[in-house]
């Protein structure tokens, strides 16, 4: 019989940990007994303190996910401090609504750097450690925008998140034999700092509201749990029924 999650005592690295889905993921994993390295370009003292107040373990690391050296330092903190790395969740991302006619190269580059290159850098850095763990779990974040071709999102964002889904499938096929699962989550609109000030009109959704960071974190916990050990290469749509596949 499988336990609720089976992940207590494992170690994890979570990017984008200062706010939104990343912060909620740190708290959810720690609540299930996972030791977490919380990574962000912004200070993560608050989320680490929140974990400690609940009796969990979380340490912070400042890193730019598109920079190999800073990501390597964050991963090393997990491996050195916790004796290995079992789980990696790449939540960090940036959003843009710019149409292609108005899209300049610097903005295109920034979207791809954080969303797609960041996924590559984090994956490439953590995978040797996930292989060593023997049952490693990697979760990347795509988007409903990549599933439906945008709607409220710009060209660079859609392209970058579409690339995340393709990269994740390649990684899942390559590393499944090493005991590592790689899955993606494609959120719909989530009430978080990234989406504040944007008009989503949730009253038209099948479930007529925006999602919450905690609901996305719950999806992460499932995908890294023992219950999901035979799921890999999958994009889990968490969107209140806006996109049904």
PDB file of C-alpha atoms in Angstrom:
ATOM      1  CA  UNK A   1       0.000   0.000   0.000  1.00  0.00           C
ATOM      2  CA  UNK A   2       1.396   3.411  -0.944  1.00  0.00           C
ATOM      3  CA  UNK A   3       1.530   6.095   1.722  1.00  0.00           C
ATOM      4  CA  UNK A   4      -0.096   9.465   1.100  1.00  0.00           C
ATOM      5  CA  UNK A   5       3.008  10.738  -0.696  1.00  0.00           C
ATOM      6  CA  UNK A   6       6.021   8.692   0.419  1.00  0.00           C
ATOM      7  CA  UNK A   7       8.323  11.705   0.115  1.00  0.00           C
ATOM      8  CA  UNK A   8       9.152  12.444   3.756  1.00  0.00           C
ATOM      9  CA  UNK A   9      12.905  12.674   4.305  1.00  0.00           C
ATOM     10  CA  UNK A  10      13.718  13.487   0.689  1.00  0.00           C
ATOM     11  CA  UNK A  11      15.412  16.663  -0.511  1.00  0.00           C
ATOM     12  CA  UNK A  12      14.189  19.121  -3.111  1.00  0.00           C
ATOM     13  CA  UNK A  13      15.189  22.227  -5.015  1.00  0.00           C
ATOM     14  CA  UNK A  14      12.412  24.664  -5.951  1.00  0.00           C
ATOM     15  CA  UNK A  15      12.980  27.700  -8.181  1.00  0.00           C
ATOM     16  CA  UNK A  16      10.782  30.779  -8.211  1.00  0.00           C
ATOM     17  CA  UNK A  17      10.400  30.205  -4.489  1.00  0.00           C
ATOM     18  CA  UNK A  18       9.920  33.764  -3.254  1.00  0.00           C
ATOM     19  CA  UNK A  19       6.282  34.083  -4.274  1.00  0.00           C
ATOM     20  CA  UNK A  20       3.320  32.533  -6.029  1.00  0.00           C
ATOM     21  CA  UNK A  21       3.406  28.892  -7.087  1.00  0.00           C
ATOM     22  CA  UNK A  22       7.054  28.440  -6.119  1.00  0.00           C
ATOM     23  CA  UNK A  23       6.467  29.665  -2.580  1.00  0.00           C
ATOM     24  CA  UNK A  24       3.390  27.466  -2.197  1.00  0.00           C
ATOM     25  CA  UNK A  25       5.387  24.491  -3.490  1.00  0.00           C
ATOM     26  CA  UNK A  26       8.137  25.021  -0.918  1.00  0.00           C
ATOM     27  CA  UNK A  27       5.544  25.069   1.870  1.00  0.00           C
ATOM     28  CA  UNK A  28       3.675  22.030   0.533  1.00  0.00           C
ATOM     29  CA  UNK A  29       6.797  19.893   0.152  1.00  0.00           C
ATOM     30  CA  UNK A  30       8.095  20.912   3.577  1.00  0.00           C
ATOM     31  CA  UNK A  31       4.725  20.066   5.103  1.00  0.00           C
ATOM     32  CA  UNK A  32       5.188  16.523   3.784  1.00  0.00           C
ATOM     33  CA  UNK A  33       8.625  16.239   5.381  1.00  0.00           C
ATOM     34  CA  UNK A  34      10.817  17.222   2.427  1.00  0.00           C
ATOM     35  CA  UNK A  35      13.950  19.308   3.051  1.00  0.00           C
ATOM     36  CA  UNK A  36      13.948  22.164   0.566  1.00  0.00           C
ATOM     37  CA  UNK A  37      16.413  24.552  -1.016  1.00  0.00           C
ATOM     38  CA  UNK A  38      14.309  27.571  -1.994  1.00  0.00           C
ATOM     39  CA  UNK A  39      15.794  29.381  -5.008  1.00  0.00           C
ATOM     40  CA  UNK A  40      14.919  32.791  -6.412  1.00  0.00           C
ATOM     41  CA  UNK A  41      16.501  35.984  -7.703  1.00  0.00           C
ATOM     42  CA  UNK A  42      14.668  37.729  -4.868  1.00  0.00           C
ATOM     43  CA  UNK A  43      15.223  37.102  -1.136  1.00  0.00           C
ATOM     44  CA  UNK A  44      13.596  33.916   0.155  1.00  0.00           C
ATOM     45  CA  UNK A  45      14.004  34.588   3.876  1.00  0.00           C
ATOM     46  CA  UNK A  46      10.246  34.875   4.380  1.00  0.00           C
ATOM     47  CA  UNK A  47       9.324  31.481   2.940  1.00  0.00           C
ATOM     48  CA  UNK A  48      12.223  29.769   4.737  1.00  0.00           C
ATOM     49  CA  UNK A  49      11.069  31.334   8.010  1.00  0.00           C
ATOM     50  CA  UNK A  50       7.506  30.179   7.329  1.00  0.00           C
ATOM     51  CA  UNK A  51       8.747  26.616   6.839  1.00  0.00           C
ATOM     52  CA  UNK A  52      10.805  26.760  10.040  1.00  0.00           C
ATOM     53  CA  UNK A  53       7.808  28.098  11.987  1.00  0.00           C
ATOM     54  CA  UNK A  54       5.924  24.956  10.976  1.00  0.00           C
ATOM     55  CA  UNK A  55       8.743  22.666  12.031  1.00  0.00           C
ATOM     56  CA  UNK A  56      10.154  22.045   8.554  1.00  0.00           C
ATOM     57  CA  UNK A  57      13.543  22.529   6.927  1.00  0.00           C
ATOM     58  CA  UNK A  58      14.229  25.034   4.154  1.00  0.00           C
ATOM     59  CA  UNK A  59      17.326  26.991   3.229  1.00  0.00           C
ATOM     60  CA  UNK A  60      17.586  29.760   0.681  1.00  0.00           C
ATOM     61  CA  UNK A  61      19.777  30.331  -2.352  1.00  0.00           C
ATOM     62  CA  UNK A  62      19.860  33.337  -4.662  1.00  0.00           C
ATOM     63  CA  UNK A  63      20.211  32.360  -8.316  1.00  0.00           C
ATOM     64  CA  UNK A  64      19.396  33.435 -11.846  1.00  0.00           C
ATOM     65  CA  UNK A  65      17.940  30.306 -13.441  1.00  0.00           C
ATOM     66  CA  UNK A  66      19.453  31.155 -16.822  1.00  0.00           C
ATOM     67  CA  UNK A  67      22.957  31.360 -15.323  1.00  0.00           C
ATOM     68  CA  UNK A  68      24.808  28.046 -15.114  1.00  0.00           C
ATOM     69  CA  UNK A  69      27.111  29.022 -12.260  1.00  0.00           C
ATOM     70  CA  UNK A  70      24.442  30.345  -9.913  1.00  0.00           C
ATOM     71  CA  UNK A  71      22.173  27.348 -10.532  1.00  0.00           C
ATOM     72  CA  UNK A  72      25.108  24.999  -9.924  1.00  0.00           C
ATOM     73  CA  UNK A  73      25.805  26.749  -6.619  1.00  0.00           C
ATOM     74  CA  UNK A  74      22.180  26.351  -5.535  1.00  0.00           C
ATOM     75  CA  UNK A  75      22.160  22.669  -6.453  1.00  0.00           C
ATOM     76  CA  UNK A  76      25.447  22.176  -4.627  1.00  0.00           C
ATOM     77  CA  UNK A  77      23.856  23.674  -1.535  1.00  0.00           C
ATOM     78  CA  UNK A  78      21.184  20.969  -1.644  1.00  0.00           C
ATOM     79  CA  UNK A  79      23.610  18.144  -2.340  1.00  0.00           C
ATOM     80  CA  UNK A  80      26.113  19.263   0.291  1.00  0.00           C
ATOM     81  CA  UNK A  81      23.585  20.239   2.928  1.00  0.00           C
ATOM     82  CA  UNK A  82      21.150  17.374   2.506  1.00  0.00           C
ATOM     83  CA  UNK A  83      23.397  14.618   1.188  1.00  0.00           C
ATOM     84  CA  UNK A  84      21.794  14.456  -2.238  1.00  0.00           C
ATOM     85  CA  UNK A  85      18.902  15.688  -4.344  1.00  0.00           C
ATOM     86  CA  UNK A  86      15.715  13.714  -4.978  1.00  0.00           C
ATOM     87  CA  UNK A  87      13.298  16.294  -6.369  1.00  0.00           C
ATOM     88  CA  UNK A  88      13.606  19.405  -8.541  1.00  0.00           C
ATOM     89  CA  UNK A  89      10.724  21.737  -9.362  1.00  0.00           C
ATOM     90  CA  UNK A  90      11.349  24.593 -11.778  1.00  0.00           C
ATOM     91  CA  UNK A  91       8.634  27.193 -11.138  1.00  0.00           C
ATOM     92  CA  UNK A  92      10.546  30.354 -12.057  1.00  0.00           C
ATOM     93  CA  UNK A  93       9.140  32.175 -15.054  1.00  0.00           C
ATOM     94  CA  UNK A  94       8.196  35.513 -16.577  1.00  0.00           C
ATOM     95  CA  UNK A  95       5.116  36.420 -18.589  1.00  0.00           C
ATOM     96  CA  UNK A  96       4.524  38.732 -21.543  1.00  0.00           C
ATOM     97  CA  UNK A  97       1.463  39.773 -23.560  1.00  0.00           C
ATOM     98  CA  UNK A  98       3.358  41.390 -26.446  1.00  0.00           C
ATOM     99  CA  UNK A  99       2.130  40.521 -29.936  1.00  0.00           C
ATOM    100  CA  UNK A 100       4.760  39.519 -32.472  1.00  0.00           C
ATOM    101  CA  UNK A 101       4.430  42.760 -34.474  1.00  0.00           C
ATOM    102  CA  UNK A 102       5.524  44.708 -31.397  1.00  0.00           C
ATOM    103  CA  UNK A 103       7.966  42.156 -30.038  1.00  0.00           C
ATOM    104  CA  UNK A 104      11.558  43.390 -29.935  1.00  0.00           C
ATOM    105  CA  UNK A 105      14.538  41.064 -29.693  1.00  0.00           C
ATOM    106  CA  UNK A 106      15.444  41.963 -26.068  1.00  0.00           C
ATOM    107  CA  UNK A 107      11.988  40.963 -24.807  1.00  0.00           C
ATOM    108  CA  UNK A 108      12.005  37.810 -26.939  1.00  0.00           C
ATOM    109  CA  UNK A 109      15.394  36.932 -25.489  1.00  0.00           C
ATOM    110  CA  UNK A 110      14.334  37.548 -21.903  1.00  0.00           C
ATOM    111  CA  UNK A 111      11.277  35.308 -22.218  1.00  0.00           C
ATOM    112  CA  UNK A 112      13.309  32.478 -23.714  1.00  0.00           C
ATOM    113  CA  UNK A 113      16.182  32.970 -21.257  1.00  0.00           C
ATOM    114  CA  UNK A 114      14.048  32.606 -18.144  1.00  0.00           C
ATOM    115  CA  UNK A 115      11.314  30.241 -19.307  1.00  0.00           C
ATOM    116  CA  UNK A 116      13.100  27.908 -21.723  1.00  0.00           C
ATOM    117  CA  UNK A 117      16.840  28.314 -21.171  1.00  0.00           C
ATOM    118  CA  UNK A 118      16.157  28.329 -17.426  1.00  0.00           C
ATOM    119  CA  UNK A 119      14.407  24.969 -17.793  1.00  0.00           C
ATOM    120  CA  UNK A 120      17.398  23.645 -19.737  1.00  0.00           C
ATOM    121  CA  UNK A 121      19.949  24.946 -17.209  1.00  0.00           C
ATOM    122  CA  UNK A 122      18.058  23.663 -14.170  1.00  0.00           C
ATOM    123  CA  UNK A 123      17.361  20.279 -15.792  1.00  0.00           C
ATOM    124  CA  UNK A 124      20.927  19.800 -17.005  1.00  0.00           C
ATOM    125  CA  UNK A 125      22.303  20.670 -13.566  1.00  0.00           C
ATOM    126  CA  UNK A 126      19.972  18.580 -11.418  1.00  0.00           C
ATOM    127  CA  UNK A 127      19.656  15.446 -13.543  1.00  0.00           C
ATOM    128  CA  UNK A 128      22.971  13.785 -12.585  1.00  0.00           C
ATOM    129  CA  UNK A 129      21.908  14.065  -8.938  1.00  0.00           C
ATOM    130  CA  UNK A 130      18.389  12.810  -9.646  1.00  0.00           C
ATOM    131  CA  UNK A 131      19.897   9.793 -11.394  1.00  0.00           C
ATOM    132  CA  UNK A 132      22.103   9.138  -8.368  1.00  0.00           C
ATOM    133  CA  UNK A 133      19.025   9.342  -6.140  1.00  0.00           C
ATOM    134  CA  UNK A 134      17.603   6.349  -8.006  1.00  0.00           C
ATOM    135  CA  UNK A 135      14.012   7.590  -8.115  1.00  0.00           C
ATOM    136  CA  UNK A 136      14.438  11.242  -8.973  1.00  0.00           C
ATOM    137  CA  UNK A 137      11.565  13.544  -9.818  1.00  0.00           C
ATOM    138  CA  UNK A 138      11.724  16.597 -12.084  1.00  0.00           C
ATOM    139  CA  UNK A 139       8.742  18.905 -12.618  1.00  0.00           C
ATOM    140  CA  UNK A 140       8.812  21.741 -15.158  1.00  0.00           C
ATOM    141  CA  UNK A 141       6.171  24.409 -15.686  1.00  0.00           C
ATOM    142  CA  UNK A 142       4.627  24.903 -19.102  1.00  0.00           C
ATOM    143  CA  UNK A 143       1.386  26.890 -19.462  1.00  0.00           C
ATOM    144  CA  UNK A 144      -2.134  26.704 -20.799  1.00  0.00           C
ATOM    145  CA  UNK A 145      -0.896  29.370 -23.220  1.00  0.00           C
ATOM    146  CA  UNK A 146       1.298  26.776 -24.931  1.00  0.00           C
ATOM    147  CA  UNK A 147      -1.622  24.336 -25.094  1.00  0.00           C
ATOM    148  CA  UNK A 148      -4.063  26.710 -26.812  1.00  0.00           C
ATOM    149  CA  UNK A 149      -1.807  29.183 -28.626  1.00  0.00           C
ATOM    150  CA  UNK A 150      -1.979  32.078 -26.269  1.00  0.00           C
ATOM    151  CA  UNK A 151      -5.269  34.022 -25.979  1.00  0.00           C
ATOM    152  CA  UNK A 152      -4.069  36.507 -23.312  1.00  0.00           C
ATOM    153  CA  UNK A 153      -0.356  35.732 -23.715  1.00  0.00           C
ATOM    154  CA  UNK A 154       2.255  37.060 -26.099  1.00  0.00           C
ATOM    155  CA  UNK A 155       4.204  35.265 -28.809  1.00  0.00           C
ATOM    156  CA  UNK A 156       7.471  34.908 -26.895  1.00  0.00           C
ATOM    157  CA  UNK A 157       5.768  33.537 -23.789  1.00  0.00           C
ATOM    158  CA  UNK A 158       3.799  30.967 -25.792  1.00  0.00           C
ATOM    159  CA  UNK A 159       6.895  29.884 -27.727  1.00  0.00           C
ATOM    160  CA  UNK A 160       9.021  29.584 -24.593  1.00  0.00           C
ATOM    161  CA  UNK A 161       6.436  27.543 -22.707  1.00  0.00           C
ATOM    162  CA  UNK A 162       5.823  25.319 -25.729  1.00  0.00           C
ATOM    163  CA  UNK A 163       9.531  24.589 -25.742  1.00  0.00           C
ATOM    164  CA  UNK A 164       9.390  23.575 -22.082  1.00  0.00           C
ATOM    165  CA  UNK A 165       6.818  20.900 -22.905  1.00  0.00           C
ATOM    166  CA  UNK A 166       8.925  19.505 -25.748  1.00  0.00           C
ATOM    167  CA  UNK A 167      12.105  19.547 -23.653  1.00  0.00           C
ATOM    168  CA  UNK A 168      10.356  17.742 -20.812  1.00  0.00           C
ATOM    169  CA  UNK A 169       9.172  14.949 -23.102  1.00  0.00           C
ATOM    170  CA  UNK A 170      12.696  14.442 -24.450  1.00  0.00           C
ATOM    171  CA  UNK A 171      14.082  14.295 -20.916  1.00  0.00           C
ATOM    172  CA  UNK A 172      11.385  11.856 -19.815  1.00  0.00           C
ATOM    173  CA  UNK A 173      12.236   9.481 -22.654  1.00  0.00           C
ATOM    174  CA  UNK A 174      15.980   9.763 -22.059  1.00  0.00           C
ATOM    175  CA  UNK A 175      16.022   9.397 -18.269  1.00  0.00           C
ATOM    176  CA  UNK A 176      13.168   6.981 -17.591  1.00  0.00           C
ATOM    177  CA  UNK A 177      15.580   4.067 -17.637  1.00  0.00           C
ATOM    178  CA  UNK A 178      17.567   5.770 -14.887  1.00  0.00           C
ATOM    179  CA  UNK A 179      14.547   5.836 -12.608  1.00  0.00           C
ATOM    180  CA  UNK A 180      13.857   9.541 -13.122  1.00  0.00           C
ATOM    181  CA  UNK A 181      10.399  10.831 -14.019  1.00  0.00           C
ATOM    182  CA  UNK A 182       9.988  14.162 -15.784  1.00  0.00           C
ATOM    183  CA  UNK A 183       6.576  15.802 -15.954  1.00  0.00           C
ATOM    184  CA  UNK A 184       5.172  19.197 -16.781  1.00  0.00           C
ATOM    185  CA  UNK A 185       2.339  21.221 -15.298  1.00  0.00           C
ATOM    186  CA  UNK A 186       0.376  23.624 -17.509  1.00  0.00           C
ATOM    187  CA  UNK A 187      -1.488  26.040 -15.235  1.00  0.00           C
ATOM    188  CA  UNK A 188      -4.395  28.155 -16.248  1.00  0.00           C
ATOM    189  CA  UNK A 189      -4.675  31.651 -14.776  1.00  0.00           C
ATOM    190  CA  UNK A 190      -3.521  31.570 -11.164  1.00  0.00           C
ATOM    191  CA  UNK A 191      -4.076  34.329  -8.618  1.00  0.00           C
ATOM    192  CA  UNK A 192      -0.455  35.257  -7.930  1.00  0.00           C
ATOM    193  CA  UNK A 193       1.819  38.315  -8.118  1.00  0.00           C
ATOM    194  CA  UNK A 194       2.631  37.446 -11.740  1.00  0.00           C
ATOM    195  CA  UNK A 195      -1.009  37.794 -12.823  1.00  0.00           C
ATOM    196  CA  UNK A 196      -2.130  40.789 -10.763  1.00  0.00           C
ATOM    197  CA  UNK A 197      -3.534  43.550 -12.928  1.00  0.00           C
ATOM    198  CA  UNK A 198      -4.351  41.259 -15.866  1.00  0.00           C
ATOM    199  CA  UNK A 199      -7.929  40.721 -17.065  1.00  0.00           C
ATOM    200  CA  UNK A 200      -8.874  37.040 -17.215  1.00  0.00           C
ATOM    201  CA  UNK A 201     -12.718  37.162 -16.865  1.00  0.00           C
ATOM    202  CA  UNK A 202     -12.865  33.904 -14.853  1.00  0.00           C
ATOM    203  CA  UNK A 203     -16.656  33.960 -14.696  1.00  0.00           C
ATOM    204  CA  UNK A 204     -16.590  32.337 -18.139  1.00  0.00           C
ATOM    205  CA  UNK A 205     -14.505  29.330 -17.058  1.00  0.00           C
ATOM    206  CA  UNK A 206     -16.133  25.906 -16.413  1.00  0.00           C
ATOM    207  CA  UNK A 207     -14.913  26.309 -12.823  1.00  0.00           C
ATOM    208  CA  UNK A 208     -15.588  30.057 -12.667  1.00  0.00           C
ATOM    209  CA  UNK A 209     -12.585  31.372 -10.782  1.00  0.00           C
ATOM    210  CA  UNK A 210      -8.825  31.645 -11.012  1.00  0.00           C
ATOM    211  CA  UNK A 211      -6.662  28.934  -9.535  1.00  0.00           C
ATOM    212  CA  UNK A 212      -4.591  29.349  -6.393  1.00  0.00           C
ATOM    213  CA  UNK A 213      -0.879  28.724  -5.841  1.00  0.00           C
ATOM    214  CA  UNK A 214      -1.789  26.055  -3.284  1.00  0.00           C
ATOM    215  CA  UNK A 215      -3.749  24.109  -5.910  1.00  0.00           C
ATOM    216  CA  UNK A 216      -0.758  24.096  -8.238  1.00  0.00           C
ATOM    217  CA  UNK A 217       1.522  23.071  -5.374  1.00  0.00           C
ATOM    218  CA  UNK A 218      -0.786  20.130  -4.672  1.00  0.00           C
ATOM    219  CA  UNK A 219      -0.318  19.011  -8.289  1.00  0.00           C
ATOM    220  CA  UNK A 220       3.453  19.193  -7.821  1.00  0.00           C
ATOM    221  CA  UNK A 221       3.287  17.090  -4.661  1.00  0.00           C
ATOM    222  CA  UNK A 222       1.308  14.429  -6.529  1.00  0.00           C
ATOM    223  CA  UNK A 223       3.770  14.272  -9.432  1.00  0.00           C
ATOM    224  CA  UNK A 224       6.785  13.862  -7.128  1.00  0.00           C
ATOM    225  CA  UNK A 225       5.023  11.327  -4.900  1.00  0.00           C
ATOM    226  CA  UNK A 226       5.299   7.553  -4.981  1.00  0.00           C
ATOM    227  CA  UNK A 227       1.746   7.433  -6.345  1.00  0.00           C
ATOM    228  CA  UNK A 228       3.002   8.984  -9.608  1.00  0.00           C
ATOM    229  CA  UNK A 229       6.004   6.690 -10.056  1.00  0.00           C
ATOM    230  CA  UNK A 230       4.730   5.369 -13.425  1.00  0.00           C
ATOM    231  CA  UNK A 231       3.811   8.769 -14.841  1.00  0.00           C
ATOM    232  CA  UNK A 232       6.427  10.479 -16.995  1.00  0.00           C
ATOM    233  CA  UNK A 233       6.488  12.730 -20.040  1.00  0.00           C
ATOM    234  CA  UNK A 234       3.029  13.964 -19.110  1.00  0.00           C
ATOM    235  CA  UNK A 235       1.688  17.511 -19.127  1.00  0.00           C
ATOM    236  CA  UNK A 236      -0.841  17.867 -16.327  1.00  0.00           C
ATOM    237  CA  UNK A 237      -3.419  20.536 -17.140  1.00  0.00           C
ATOM    238  CA  UNK A 238      -4.530  22.385 -14.004  1.00  0.00           C
ATOM    239  CA  UNK A 239      -6.841  25.062 -15.331  1.00  0.00           C
ATOM    240  CA  UNK A 240     -10.402  24.763 -14.071  1.00  0.00           C
ATOM    241  CA  UNK A 241     -11.532  23.175 -17.336  1.00  0.00           C
ATOM    242  CA  UNK A 242     -10.553  26.037 -19.641  1.00  0.00           C
ATOM    243  CA  UNK A 243      -8.582  23.584 -21.779  1.00  0.00           C
ATOM    244  CA  UNK A 244      -9.718  19.964 -21.874  1.00  0.00           C
ATOM    245  CA  UNK A 245      -7.515  17.411 -23.600  1.00  0.00           C
TER     246      UNK A 245
END
